[in-house]
Amino acid sequence: MNVTLAVKQYISKMIENSGPGMKVLLMDKETTSIVSVVYTQSEILQKEVYLFERIDSQNRDNMKHLKAICFLRPTKENVENLIQELRRPKYSVYFIYFSNVISKSEIKALAEADEQEVVAEVQEFYGDFIAVNPHLFSLNLSGVARGRSWEPTLLPRTTQGLTSVLLALKKCPMIRYQLSSDMAKRLGESVKQIITKEYELFDFRKTEVPPLLLILDRSDDAITPLLNQWTYQAMVHELLGLNNNRIDLSRVPGISKDLKEVVLSAENDEFYANNLYLNFGEIGTNIKNLMEDFQKKKPKEQQKLESISDMKAFVDNYPQFKKMSGTVSKHVTVVGELSRLVSERQLMEVSELEQELACQNDHSSASQNVRRLLQNPRVSEMDAVRLVMLYALRYERHSSSILPGLMEELNRKGVSEKHCRMVTSMVEYGGKRVRGSDLVNPQDAVAITKQFFKGLKGVENVYTQHAPLLQETLDQLIKGRLKDSHFPYLGPSSLRDRPQDIIVFVIGGATYEEALAIYNLNRTVPGVRIVLGGTTIHNTKSFLEEVTLTAGAGQAERLQRAGGHPNRR
Amino acid sequence: MASSYPPPFEGTGEVKEGFLCPLCLKDLQSFYQLQEHYEEEHSGDDRHVRGQLKSLVQKAKKAKDKLLKRDGEDKPETGSYESFYYGGVDPYMWEPQELGATRNHMDFFKKHRAARIDHYVIEVNKLIIRLEKVRTLAQTTADNHKLFSVVAWVSDTDVPFCPDCGNKFNLRNRRHHCRLCGSIMCRKCMEFVPLPLAYKLTSGTREARSVTGSQSQSPPTGGGGNVSGMGSRRGSISSLSSVTSMLEEKDDERIRCCLHCMDTLMKRQQKLEEKDHVPDIVKLYERLRLCMDKVDERAPEYIRMAESLNAGETTYNLDTAGGLRMEVQKYYELIDALSKKILTLGMKEEPQPHQKTLQLQRMVRYTATLFVQEKLLGLMSLPTKDKYEDLKEKRKQEQEKRLTQERLVAQKRRQDSEKNRPAASTNGEAPQAPRAPRMTKAGGWLPSSDTLHTCGELEDPLLQQIDNIQSFLRQAKAAQRHDEVAMLEENLRQLQDEYDQQQTSLAIALSQRLAQEESLQQDELQRLEDRERGEREHRAQSQAPGSQATYTWQGSLNLTDTGSLHGEEEGEEEVTPKAESSPLSMRAFPALTDQDEESPPRLRRLGGDVTPPGGEGQNSSSLNPFEEEDSTPVEDPSNPFFEEIQKEHKEVANGKKEYNPFEQEEGGEEEQGQAEGATGNPFEVKEENNEGNPFKEASGCTPPGASTNPFEGEDEEAMPDVDVIEEDLLLQQIDNIRAYIFDAKLNGRLDEVELLSENLRELQRTLQEQKSKTH
């Protein structure tokens, strides 16, 4: 159930299959991300892979002394490029791996192009997803929805991605989906169809309790991606943007050249691995310790390595030292930038209010606070908009809603028209009308008492009160209490026992806060392994873009429908 | 040797292990009971010693694991997630999984490719055959007509447009025929095969490669019409245009063909070229990888050695390790040099190589640098010779401590058991205490090695096994199978550990026995003799007895190396053994490495087989360095044996050559020579009836019934001397025990305190007795 390991194993198997000698890895745009997320350059260099090329790159020289490992998605363009490549081979041998199911006719076309017999291997290795963490994968697809239905080209791609996860993990699951979302149902059916069609592939050893695939829709919980985050990974993504585990720091003032883009990978960065899920305060302490540790190891300038044994000791420790210095400067820069942004944008205050909006039920205090913060000139446009969005989602139907007043406030603040419109889009995307679950106002008695007790106990940390809806959903799922009426099974059979291996997929994107929740579930609940996936992994910015795309298309659709069939209304 | 010796007074459990029955693991409190048990229970199944050995090793392993585990549990678990969370598993620690699903399309691919390849090969061969024909024709005849015989030309009238570019043929744009397939194309779409290329293609690779680049540029042959040549009148004769075209054409040195034929030919030519061309980078790279593989192979071996040496262990030889280090470093230099060469490949050439080639070279270099950085700088340094001595000394002391403590425990046991079986010891217990201190000295391991040997030359199954493994090890090393070597070494170490433990317990028994033996008398003789020699030959020696002792200790523990053998022998005479052997060993590298590696097992084996210099045990025993150290000057020139020793002194010199100093366990076998003859074997000694030795029985060789101890008779005579000699040692031992008592009190182990103080009292009493005797 470790997705990172699954991809790593695929790739090392490919390299292993090709035997010794210098190698080049031929990839397309997407597989490049897939590989680069799980392997660092130096790691893969050690496996004798010295060049990384794009199959569509024209700037490739004839290098007959290299073996080519092609890892490609089975798209039309890739197959076409590969055919061209085989007709005039630039490398001595080709080991071809497709990241998903490829049709017989395409293989035939390739075979006919291989006149020089350079192809040594044609296989399907199902690494068709981006393994962000061992329990978290993404497909890097944005704008998957058009209104309330799939963007037509992205449904097949999502299906491919999701089935490849199943194949890589060797799971042939039962499928449950969120009833309120048509997209979830469509995706479930589509996955089911592939499983039926490729039944030979999905013929795995049966486990006692079959694995479960749960398909959810982002629109059910639009609040989580709007919140500011305070755990390291989530915070970095929220404030700086993690893209395939890389952060672009080029906008940071006074950044050194080496640190313009840094990689944060838990696979090779011990500090990151240990602090991934710790909150900002703890990271501060840890980074201080890291610095102190580093200072201790660092040779003191004054002492200048006087004796030979000094020098020897230094050289002995040098690789660790060098590695450590890289880690230290990287994390110090990142954390420094985070804290700069926090104070510049007054994120503590903003976040506190966000959490209040998300978790508490006090309209008057909430509306007052929102108004007050909107008037604060240091609160950024984006944060202002997100506060209003949260308010709008939370108190959508409240009798004394001050939403129009807040919109005016936004206008006065000089927030652009585009952003103001997003508030409406957001309500349209994740408003009450759409939601299948009770995101904000729990109806059943148990949940109400729970919330009540939570209120009594007070909160440990005001910035991390919020628990994503997903956590509650999974909790119920594990306890076998998730209602079939809301999350029906696809097909006749249903799971009797407590589920063990669960794959959750969120259409419209997951978040790192949810990843953390899953991580904690994995650690605390015995016998359960959960993997979370999403069409992408959102921060507020990307989520707003997604919503704009979705809602924009939805509006156009409606307008069209309205214009086309005026009589229907 | 296990590096996990328990701290003093905590290892009672481990001592107990020494009395476990090796076959059924039954705990039998004392050695005597063990022996009895062994006779009763296992005399029948002794025949399959081999098979039992395996289980023995496994059990030794198990015991070790248990021990390690116990140690592990003692440590508080810190920082582990699992200690704070119950139940679930951190996704980073999910158990390993198998490779995901895959599907292979190669069979399908091959099926379709095969059909295609057949077609392709036929096409190519056809072209080549035609090319050959056209070429010979072109050389021999100018008659264009003959060209028809090669391939039928397509009729002009059938082709109104150029099939490649689609232009209409007319007076200006005339038709041309491909000489190889007969098809028609326009002038623009026409290609030429230069004759040299044609020659090369048709005759394999025999032709020079110089043509390679030039074939695409049509060679400019002299201006003006060239009608002579091969009468190359392109186009069909029937066509009007052919007459005029003759005027322009000058293709006497090449063969006209169409794009498609040209393409096929070019591919073929490229293939021919690549077939036996190995670029420089590949050659260099192959060597680079070879070096890296060597390092991967050697470095772990070295690290293991260095770790062991740095812990003061004596499993490996310092010089061997040094040599290995040099070897590995040499590989690193080679890697560095090769990768630099790869980096600069083609840099000076014009034009510069393709940027991807450069990138490749940079990457190879970068990888090599990473490799060197990671592995070379991770190589730990070896201790210097001096430091190594220190380490060994330290470790030795640790072992001594442990031994002493074990002895104490055993003593108690023995006392207990003797209460039950008073008949067992006929010689009385009095000498036990005075004898004991010897054990704690540097030579403390001696008796244990004695026993090894006495146990009946390799008849001890463990020893046999060790010996076997050593020979396997040697074979494996010769066969360069390093993984196996590692495994065997590990095995060997385990066996040795086990053996050491066994020997330790035996040693305890022996030490008690020995006290009753007149072998002590021999000891004294040696001492006297040594002293005599020392006085006669080197006055200086006596000034530094400590350092010498240290050195010889090393020598006898070290497995190897003629250098140190030499040093050892010299050490008897020179006081500067370190200075002498260290440069020697340094120089020995790296050429000697292989030899060195091989020698330990060989030497050891030798040691195992060697019968100590016969009945002249006394002579060789005089060489025992430990005795020398032990011998506090209690000189007695009037010693009745003195003359005898003097006489034998020359023989000693011979014996010296023979005796092998390189046994770990066997170290100091010279002494056991006589010990063996005497009583060394605790089994034999104890049980007068002598079926006693189970190991002997196991190998099916019944020892002579009732081995009467030849020295037994002298017992009484020797005793007083011995006691006198031990006086200093006694004092030391008393000090030691006092320290232990203090330690035990501090740690609140009252039972031990009691035991120790009893011991102390005994020692003091003995001391008193001695004093009264001497004065």
PDB file of C-alpha atoms in Angstrom, chain A residues 1-3 5-7 9-10 13 21-23 41-42 45-46 48 50-53 57 59-66 86-89 96 98 101-102 104-105 107-108 110-126 132-135 167-170 198 200-201 204-205 266-267 273-277 312 315-320 322 518-531, chain B residues 79-82 84-121 124 259 262-264 266-268 270-271 274 277-286 288-289 292-293 325 342 353-384:
ATOM      1  CA  MET A   1       0.000   0.000   0.000  1.00  0.00           C
ATOM      2  CA  ASN A   2       2.991   2.283  -0.289  1.00  0.00           C
ATOM      3  CA  VAL A   3       2.576   4.214  -3.508  1.00  0.00           C
ATOM      4  CA  LEU A   5       7.619   2.367  -3.064  1.00  0.00           C
ATOM      5  CA  ALA A   6       5.431   0.985  -5.825  1.00  0.00           C
ATOM      6  CA  VAL A   7       6.707   3.525  -8.340  1.00  0.00           C
ATOM      7  CA  GLN A   9      10.105  -0.557  -7.540  1.00  0.00           C
ATOM      8  CA  TYR A  10       8.796  -0.208 -11.048  1.00  0.00           C
ATOM      9  CA  LYS A  13      13.000  -2.932 -12.101  1.00  0.00           C
ATOM     10  CA  GLY A  21      26.150  -0.116 -19.153  1.00  0.00           C
ATOM     11  CA  MET A  22      25.393   3.554 -19.669  1.00  0.00           C
ATOM     12  CA  LYS A  23      21.734   4.319 -19.985  1.00  0.00           C
ATOM     13  CA  GLN A  41      19.088  12.627  -9.663  1.00  0.00           C
ATOM     14  CA  SER A  42      21.997  11.272  -7.678  1.00  0.00           C
ATOM     15  CA  LEU A  45      22.750   8.251 -11.460  1.00  0.00           C
ATOM     16  CA  GLN A  46      24.003   5.501  -9.235  1.00  0.00           C
ATOM     17  CA  GLU A  48      24.032   4.114 -14.382  1.00  0.00           C
ATOM     18  CA  TYR A  50      23.204   9.351 -16.967  1.00  0.00           C
ATOM     19  CA  LEU A  51      20.864  11.155 -19.304  1.00  0.00           C
ATOM     20  CA  PHE A  52      17.225  12.097 -19.029  1.00  0.00           C
ATOM     21  CA  GLU A  53      15.565  12.911 -22.302  1.00  0.00           C
ATOM     22  CA  SER A  57      12.896  16.525 -27.830  1.00  0.00           C
ATOM     23  CA  ASN A  59      17.855  17.935 -29.719  1.00  0.00           C
ATOM     24  CA  ARG A  60      19.098  14.426 -29.262  1.00  0.00           C
ATOM     25  CA  ASP A  61      22.310  13.085 -30.637  1.00  0.00           C
ATOM     26  CA  ASN A  62      23.044   9.638 -31.939  1.00  0.00           C
ATOM     27  CA  MET A  63      24.554   7.744 -29.059  1.00  0.00           C
ATOM     28  CA  LYS A  64      24.781   4.144 -29.999  1.00  0.00           C
ATOM     29  CA  HIS A  65      26.729   3.271 -26.894  1.00  0.00           C
ATOM     30  CA  LEU A  66      23.743   4.053 -24.684  1.00  0.00           C
ATOM     31  CA  LEU A  86      12.574   3.291 -33.837  1.00  0.00           C
ATOM     32  CA  ARG A  87      12.807   3.944 -37.535  1.00  0.00           C
ATOM     33  CA  ARG A  88      15.985   5.871 -36.939  1.00  0.00           C
ATOM     34  CA  PRO A  89      17.237   4.595 -33.635  1.00  0.00           C
ATOM     35  CA  ILE A  96      10.013   0.211 -23.648  1.00  0.00           C
ATOM     36  CA  PHE A  98       4.209   2.035 -20.932  1.00  0.00           C
ATOM     37  CA  VAL A 101      -2.650  -0.315 -20.846  1.00  0.00           C
ATOM     38  CA  ILE A 102      -1.713   0.029 -24.492  1.00  0.00           C
ATOM     39  CA  LYS A 104      -2.575  -4.225 -29.541  1.00  0.00           C
ATOM     40  CA  SER A 105      -2.744  -2.175 -32.672  1.00  0.00           C
ATOM     41  CA  ILE A 107       2.122  -2.415 -30.371  1.00  0.00           C
ATOM     42  CA  LYS A 108       1.807  -3.750 -33.866  1.00  0.00           C
ATOM     43  CA  LEU A 110       5.676  -0.170 -33.099  1.00  0.00           C
ATOM     44  CA  ALA A 111       6.761  -3.673 -34.069  1.00  0.00           C
ATOM     45  CA  GLU A 112       6.572  -2.783 -37.700  1.00  0.00           C
ATOM     46  CA  ALA A 113       8.706   0.282 -37.153  1.00  0.00           C
ATOM     47  CA  ASP A 114      11.404  -1.732 -35.448  1.00  0.00           C
ATOM     48  CA  GLU A 115      13.151  -2.822 -38.613  1.00  0.00           C
ATOM     49  CA  GLN A 116      16.547  -2.784 -37.007  1.00  0.00           C
ATOM     50  CA  GLU A 117      15.550  -4.973 -34.114  1.00  0.00           C
ATOM     51  CA  VAL A 118      16.561  -2.511 -31.454  1.00  0.00           C
ATOM     52  CA  VAL A 119      13.641  -3.165 -29.138  1.00  0.00           C
ATOM     53  CA  ALA A 120      14.433  -5.595 -26.366  1.00  0.00           C
ATOM     54  CA  GLU A 121      11.422  -5.177 -24.156  1.00  0.00           C
ATOM     55  CA  VAL A 122       7.849  -3.945 -24.393  1.00  0.00           C
ATOM     56  CA  GLN A 123       5.969  -3.978 -21.137  1.00  0.00           C
ATOM     57  CA  GLU A 124       3.287  -2.238 -19.165  1.00  0.00           C
ATOM     58  CA  PHE A 125       4.442  -0.959 -15.772  1.00  0.00           C
ATOM     59  CA  TYR A 126       1.572   0.779 -14.085  1.00  0.00           C
ATOM     60  CA  VAL A 132       3.806  12.353  -3.306  1.00  0.00           C
ATOM     61  CA  ASN A 133       4.044  10.480  -0.021  1.00  0.00           C
ATOM     62  CA  PRO A 134       3.807   6.780   0.736  1.00  0.00           C
ATOM     63  CA  HIS A 135       0.101   7.209   1.371  1.00  0.00           C
ATOM     64  CA  LEU A 167      -2.565  -2.296 -10.369  1.00  0.00           C
ATOM     65  CA  ALA A 168       0.621  -0.971  -8.814  1.00  0.00           C
ATOM     66  CA  LEU A 169      -0.692  -1.856  -5.384  1.00  0.00           C
ATOM     67  CA  LYS A 170      -2.183  -5.098  -6.680  1.00  0.00           C
ATOM     68  CA  GLU A 198      -8.806  -6.285 -17.999  1.00  0.00           C
ATOM     69  CA  GLU A 200      -6.713 -10.923 -16.264  1.00  0.00           C
ATOM     70  CA  LEU A 201      -4.650  -8.050 -14.968  1.00  0.00           C
ATOM     71  CA  PHE A 204      -4.688 -10.887  -7.726  1.00  0.00           C
ATOM     72  CA  ARG A 205      -4.455 -13.165  -4.774  1.00  0.00           C
ATOM     73  CA  ALA A 266      10.903  12.834   2.605  1.00  0.00           C
ATOM     74  CA  GLU A 267      12.758  10.029   0.876  1.00  0.00           C
ATOM     75  CA  ALA A 273      10.771  13.385   6.846  1.00  0.00           C
ATOM     76  CA  ASN A 274      10.769  13.964  10.568  1.00  0.00           C
ATOM     77  CA  ASN A 275       9.052  17.328  10.434  1.00  0.00           C
ATOM     78  CA  LEU A 276       6.620  16.817   7.594  1.00  0.00           C
ATOM     79  CA  TYR A 277       3.631  16.713   9.905  1.00  0.00           C
ATOM     80  CA  LYS A 312      41.459  13.966   9.190  1.00  0.00           C
ATOM     81  CA  VAL A 315      37.585  14.941   6.082  1.00  0.00           C
ATOM     82  CA  ASP A 316      36.060  11.895   7.700  1.00  0.00           C
ATOM     83  CA  ASN A 317      32.990  13.865   8.534  1.00  0.00           C
ATOM     84  CA  TYR A 318      33.003  15.865   5.370  1.00  0.00           C
ATOM     85  CA  PRO A 319      30.303  14.091   3.363  1.00  0.00           C
ATOM     86  CA  GLN A 320      27.876  14.209   6.259  1.00  0.00           C
ATOM     87  CA  LYS A 322      28.310  18.751   3.298  1.00  0.00           C
ATOM     88  CA  ILE A 518      -4.960  10.014   6.869  1.00  0.00           C
ATOM     89  CA  TYR A 519      -1.425   9.721   8.118  1.00  0.00           C
ATOM     90  CA  ASN A 520      -2.647   9.930  11.679  1.00  0.00           C
ATOM     91  CA  LEU A 521      -5.436   7.448  11.022  1.00  0.00           C
ATOM     92  CA  ASN A 522      -2.903   5.029   9.611  1.00  0.00           C
ATOM     93  CA  ARG A 523      -0.786   5.390  12.682  1.00  0.00           C
ATOM     94  CA  THR A 524      -3.499   5.111  15.245  1.00  0.00           C
ATOM     95  CA  VAL A 525      -5.931   2.576  13.869  1.00  0.00           C
ATOM     96  CA  PRO A 526      -4.589  -0.936  13.970  1.00  0.00           C
ATOM     97  CA  GLY A 527      -4.917  -3.129  10.926  1.00  0.00           C
ATOM     98  CA  VAL A 528      -6.026  -0.376   8.590  1.00  0.00           C
ATOM     99  CA  ARG A 529      -4.029   1.020   5.724  1.00  0.00           C
ATOM    100  CA  ILE A 530      -5.356   4.018   3.891  1.00  0.00           C
ATOM    101  CA  VAL A 531      -4.023   5.650   0.761  1.00  0.00           C
TER     102      VAL A 531
ATOM    103  CA  GLY B  79      12.104   8.674  19.866  1.00  0.00           C
ATOM    104  CA  SER B  80      10.291   5.811  18.248  1.00  0.00           C
ATOM    105  CA  TYR B  81       6.858   6.607  16.998  1.00  0.00           C
ATOM    106  CA  GLU B  82       5.546   3.238  18.002  1.00  0.00           C
ATOM    107  CA  PHE B  84       3.761   6.723  21.602  1.00  0.00           C
ATOM    108  CA  TYR B  85       1.143   5.327  19.294  1.00  0.00           C
ATOM    109  CA  TYR B  86      -0.455   2.006  19.605  1.00  0.00           C
ATOM    110  CA  GLY B  87      -2.006   0.001  16.879  1.00  0.00           C
ATOM    111  CA  GLY B  88      -1.472   1.630  13.538  1.00  0.00           C
ATOM    112  CA  VAL B  89       1.634   1.813  11.450  1.00  0.00           C
ATOM    113  CA  ASP B  90       3.330   4.892  10.114  1.00  0.00           C
ATOM    114  CA  PRO B  91       2.965   4.781   6.340  1.00  0.00           C
ATOM    115  CA  TYR B  92       6.710   5.256   6.113  1.00  0.00           C
ATOM    116  CA  MET B  93       7.092   1.930   7.835  1.00  0.00           C
ATOM    117  CA  TRP B  94       4.598  -0.122   5.951  1.00  0.00           C
ATOM    118  CA  GLU B  95       5.989  -3.505   5.249  1.00  0.00           C
ATOM    119  CA  PRO B  96       7.747  -4.031   1.956  1.00  0.00           C
ATOM    120  CA  GLN B  97       5.513  -4.970  -0.905  1.00  0.00           C
ATOM    121  CA  GLU B  98       6.054  -6.906  -4.045  1.00  0.00           C
ATOM    122  CA  LEU B  99       6.450  -5.318  -7.413  1.00  0.00           C
ATOM    123  CA  GLY B 100       3.160  -4.064  -8.795  1.00  0.00           C
ATOM    124  CA  ALA B 101       1.365  -5.724 -11.650  1.00  0.00           C
ATOM    125  CA  THR B 102       3.058  -5.782 -15.028  1.00  0.00           C
ATOM    126  CA  ARG B 103       2.178  -7.055 -18.460  1.00  0.00           C
ATOM    127  CA  ASN B 104       4.635  -8.126 -21.075  1.00  0.00           C
ATOM    128  CA  HIS B 105       3.937  -7.483 -24.753  1.00  0.00           C
ATOM    129  CA  MET B 106       7.224  -8.687 -26.101  1.00  0.00           C
ATOM    130  CA  ASP B 107       5.900 -11.891 -27.604  1.00  0.00           C
ATOM    131  CA  PHE B 108       3.215 -10.091 -29.501  1.00  0.00           C
ATOM    132  CA  PHE B 109       5.729  -7.463 -30.490  1.00  0.00           C
ATOM    133  CA  LYS B 110       8.219 -10.013 -31.712  1.00  0.00           C
ATOM    134  CA  LYS B 111       5.631 -11.840 -33.730  1.00  0.00           C
ATOM    135  CA  HIS B 112       4.800  -8.746 -35.687  1.00  0.00           C
ATOM    136  CA  ARG B 113       8.352  -7.594 -35.906  1.00  0.00           C
ATOM    137  CA  ALA B 114       9.519 -10.917 -37.265  1.00  0.00           C
ATOM    138  CA  ALA B 115       7.219 -10.629 -40.244  1.00  0.00           C
ATOM    139  CA  ARG B 116       8.422  -7.130 -40.860  1.00  0.00           C
ATOM    140  CA  ILE B 117      12.063  -8.018 -40.453  1.00  0.00           C
ATOM    141  CA  ASP B 118      11.818 -10.844 -42.944  1.00  0.00           C
ATOM    142  CA  HIS B 119      10.433  -8.483 -45.465  1.00  0.00           C
ATOM    143  CA  TYR B 120      13.046  -5.891 -44.687  1.00  0.00           C
ATOM    144  CA  VAL B 121      15.964  -8.291 -44.856  1.00  0.00           C
ATOM    145  CA  VAL B 124      18.011  -5.127 -48.317  1.00  0.00           C
ATOM    146  CA  LEU B 259      15.513   8.043 -52.321  1.00  0.00           C
ATOM    147  CA  MET B 262      19.394   5.143 -50.834  1.00  0.00           C
ATOM    148  CA  ASP B 263      17.750   5.261 -47.460  1.00  0.00           C
ATOM    149  CA  THR B 264      17.881   1.508 -47.080  1.00  0.00           C
ATOM    150  CA  MET B 266      22.437   4.165 -45.763  1.00  0.00           C
ATOM    151  CA  LYS B 267      20.875   2.345 -42.851  1.00  0.00           C
ATOM    152  CA  ARG B 268      22.763  -0.736 -43.769  1.00  0.00           C
ATOM    153  CA  GLN B 270      25.477   2.703 -40.632  1.00  0.00           C
ATOM    154  CA  LYS B 271      24.883  -0.658 -39.114  1.00  0.00           C
ATOM    155  CA  GLU B 274      28.627   0.542 -35.758  1.00  0.00           C
ATOM    156  CA  HIS B 277      33.204   0.415 -33.472  1.00  0.00           C
ATOM    157  CA  VAL B 278      33.578   0.914 -29.757  1.00  0.00           C
ATOM    158  CA  PRO B 279      33.819   4.565 -28.795  1.00  0.00           C
ATOM    159  CA  ASP B 280      36.501   5.622 -26.343  1.00  0.00           C
ATOM    160  CA  ILE B 281      34.007   6.587 -23.749  1.00  0.00           C
ATOM    161  CA  VAL B 282      32.709   3.049 -23.575  1.00  0.00           C
ATOM    162  CA  LYS B 283      36.168   1.624 -23.098  1.00  0.00           C
ATOM    163  CA  LEU B 284      36.944   4.082 -20.345  1.00  0.00           C
ATOM    164  CA  TYR B 285      33.580   3.638 -18.790  1.00  0.00           C
ATOM    165  CA  GLU B 286      33.942  -0.100 -18.633  1.00  0.00           C
ATOM    166  CA  LEU B 288      35.562   2.787 -14.444  1.00  0.00           C
ATOM    167  CA  ARG B 289      32.784   0.412 -13.590  1.00  0.00           C
ATOM    168  CA  MET B 292      33.735   0.710  -8.780  1.00  0.00           C
ATOM    169  CA  ASP B 293      32.766  -2.925  -8.537  1.00  0.00           C
ATOM    170  CA  ARG B 325      42.981   0.219   2.682  1.00  0.00           C
ATOM    171  CA  ILE B 342      35.915  10.733 -19.628  1.00  0.00           C
ATOM    172  CA  PRO B 353      31.043  17.004 -29.552  1.00  0.00           C
ATOM    173  CA  HIS B 354      27.286  17.261 -29.354  1.00  0.00           C
ATOM    174  CA  GLN B 355      26.096  18.904 -26.194  1.00  0.00           C
ATOM    175  CA  LYS B 356      24.390  15.723 -25.118  1.00  0.00           C
ATOM    176  CA  THR B 357      27.657  13.872 -25.373  1.00  0.00           C
ATOM    177  CA  LEU B 358      29.233  16.473 -23.162  1.00  0.00           C
ATOM    178  CA  GLN B 359      26.360  16.222 -20.770  1.00  0.00           C
ATOM    179  CA  LEU B 360      26.797  12.484 -20.621  1.00  0.00           C
ATOM    180  CA  GLN B 361      30.466  12.894 -19.848  1.00  0.00           C
ATOM    181  CA  ARG B 362      29.719  15.411 -17.145  1.00  0.00           C
ATOM    182  CA  MET B 363      27.189  13.114 -15.593  1.00  0.00           C
ATOM    183  CA  VAL B 364      29.559  10.167 -15.550  1.00  0.00           C
ATOM    184  CA  ARG B 365      32.152  12.327 -13.887  1.00  0.00           C
ATOM    185  CA  TYR B 366      29.643  13.647 -11.396  1.00  0.00           C
ATOM    186  CA  THR B 367      28.565  10.145 -10.505  1.00  0.00           C
ATOM    187  CA  ALA B 368      32.141   9.055 -10.024  1.00  0.00           C
ATOM    188  CA  THR B 369      32.762  12.040  -7.767  1.00  0.00           C
ATOM    189  CA  LEU B 370      29.698  11.231  -5.734  1.00  0.00           C
ATOM    190  CA  PHE B 371      30.795   7.657  -5.490  1.00  0.00           C
ATOM    191  CA  VAL B 372      34.246   8.564  -4.283  1.00  0.00           C
ATOM    192  CA  GLN B 373      32.926  11.147  -1.883  1.00  0.00           C
ATOM    193  CA  GLU B 374      30.450   8.823  -0.355  1.00  0.00           C
ATOM    194  CA  LYS B 375      32.568   5.745  -0.076  1.00  0.00           C
ATOM    195  CA  LEU B 376      36.133   6.916   0.235  1.00  0.00           C
ATOM    196  CA  LEU B 377      35.512   9.506   2.843  1.00  0.00           C
ATOM    197  CA  GLY B 378      33.408   7.002   4.686  1.00  0.00           C
ATOM    198  CA  LEU B 379      36.389   4.727   5.077  1.00  0.00           C
ATOM    199  CA  MET B 380      37.327   4.877   8.678  1.00  0.00           C
ATOM    200  CA  SER B 381      40.947   5.175   9.573  1.00  0.00           C
ATOM    201  CA  LEU B 382      42.898   2.421  11.189  1.00  0.00           C
ATOM    202  CA  PRO B 383      44.423   2.748  14.591  1.00  0.00           C
ATOM    203  CA  THR B 384      48.125   3.352  14.568  1.00  0.00           C
TER     204      THR B 384
END
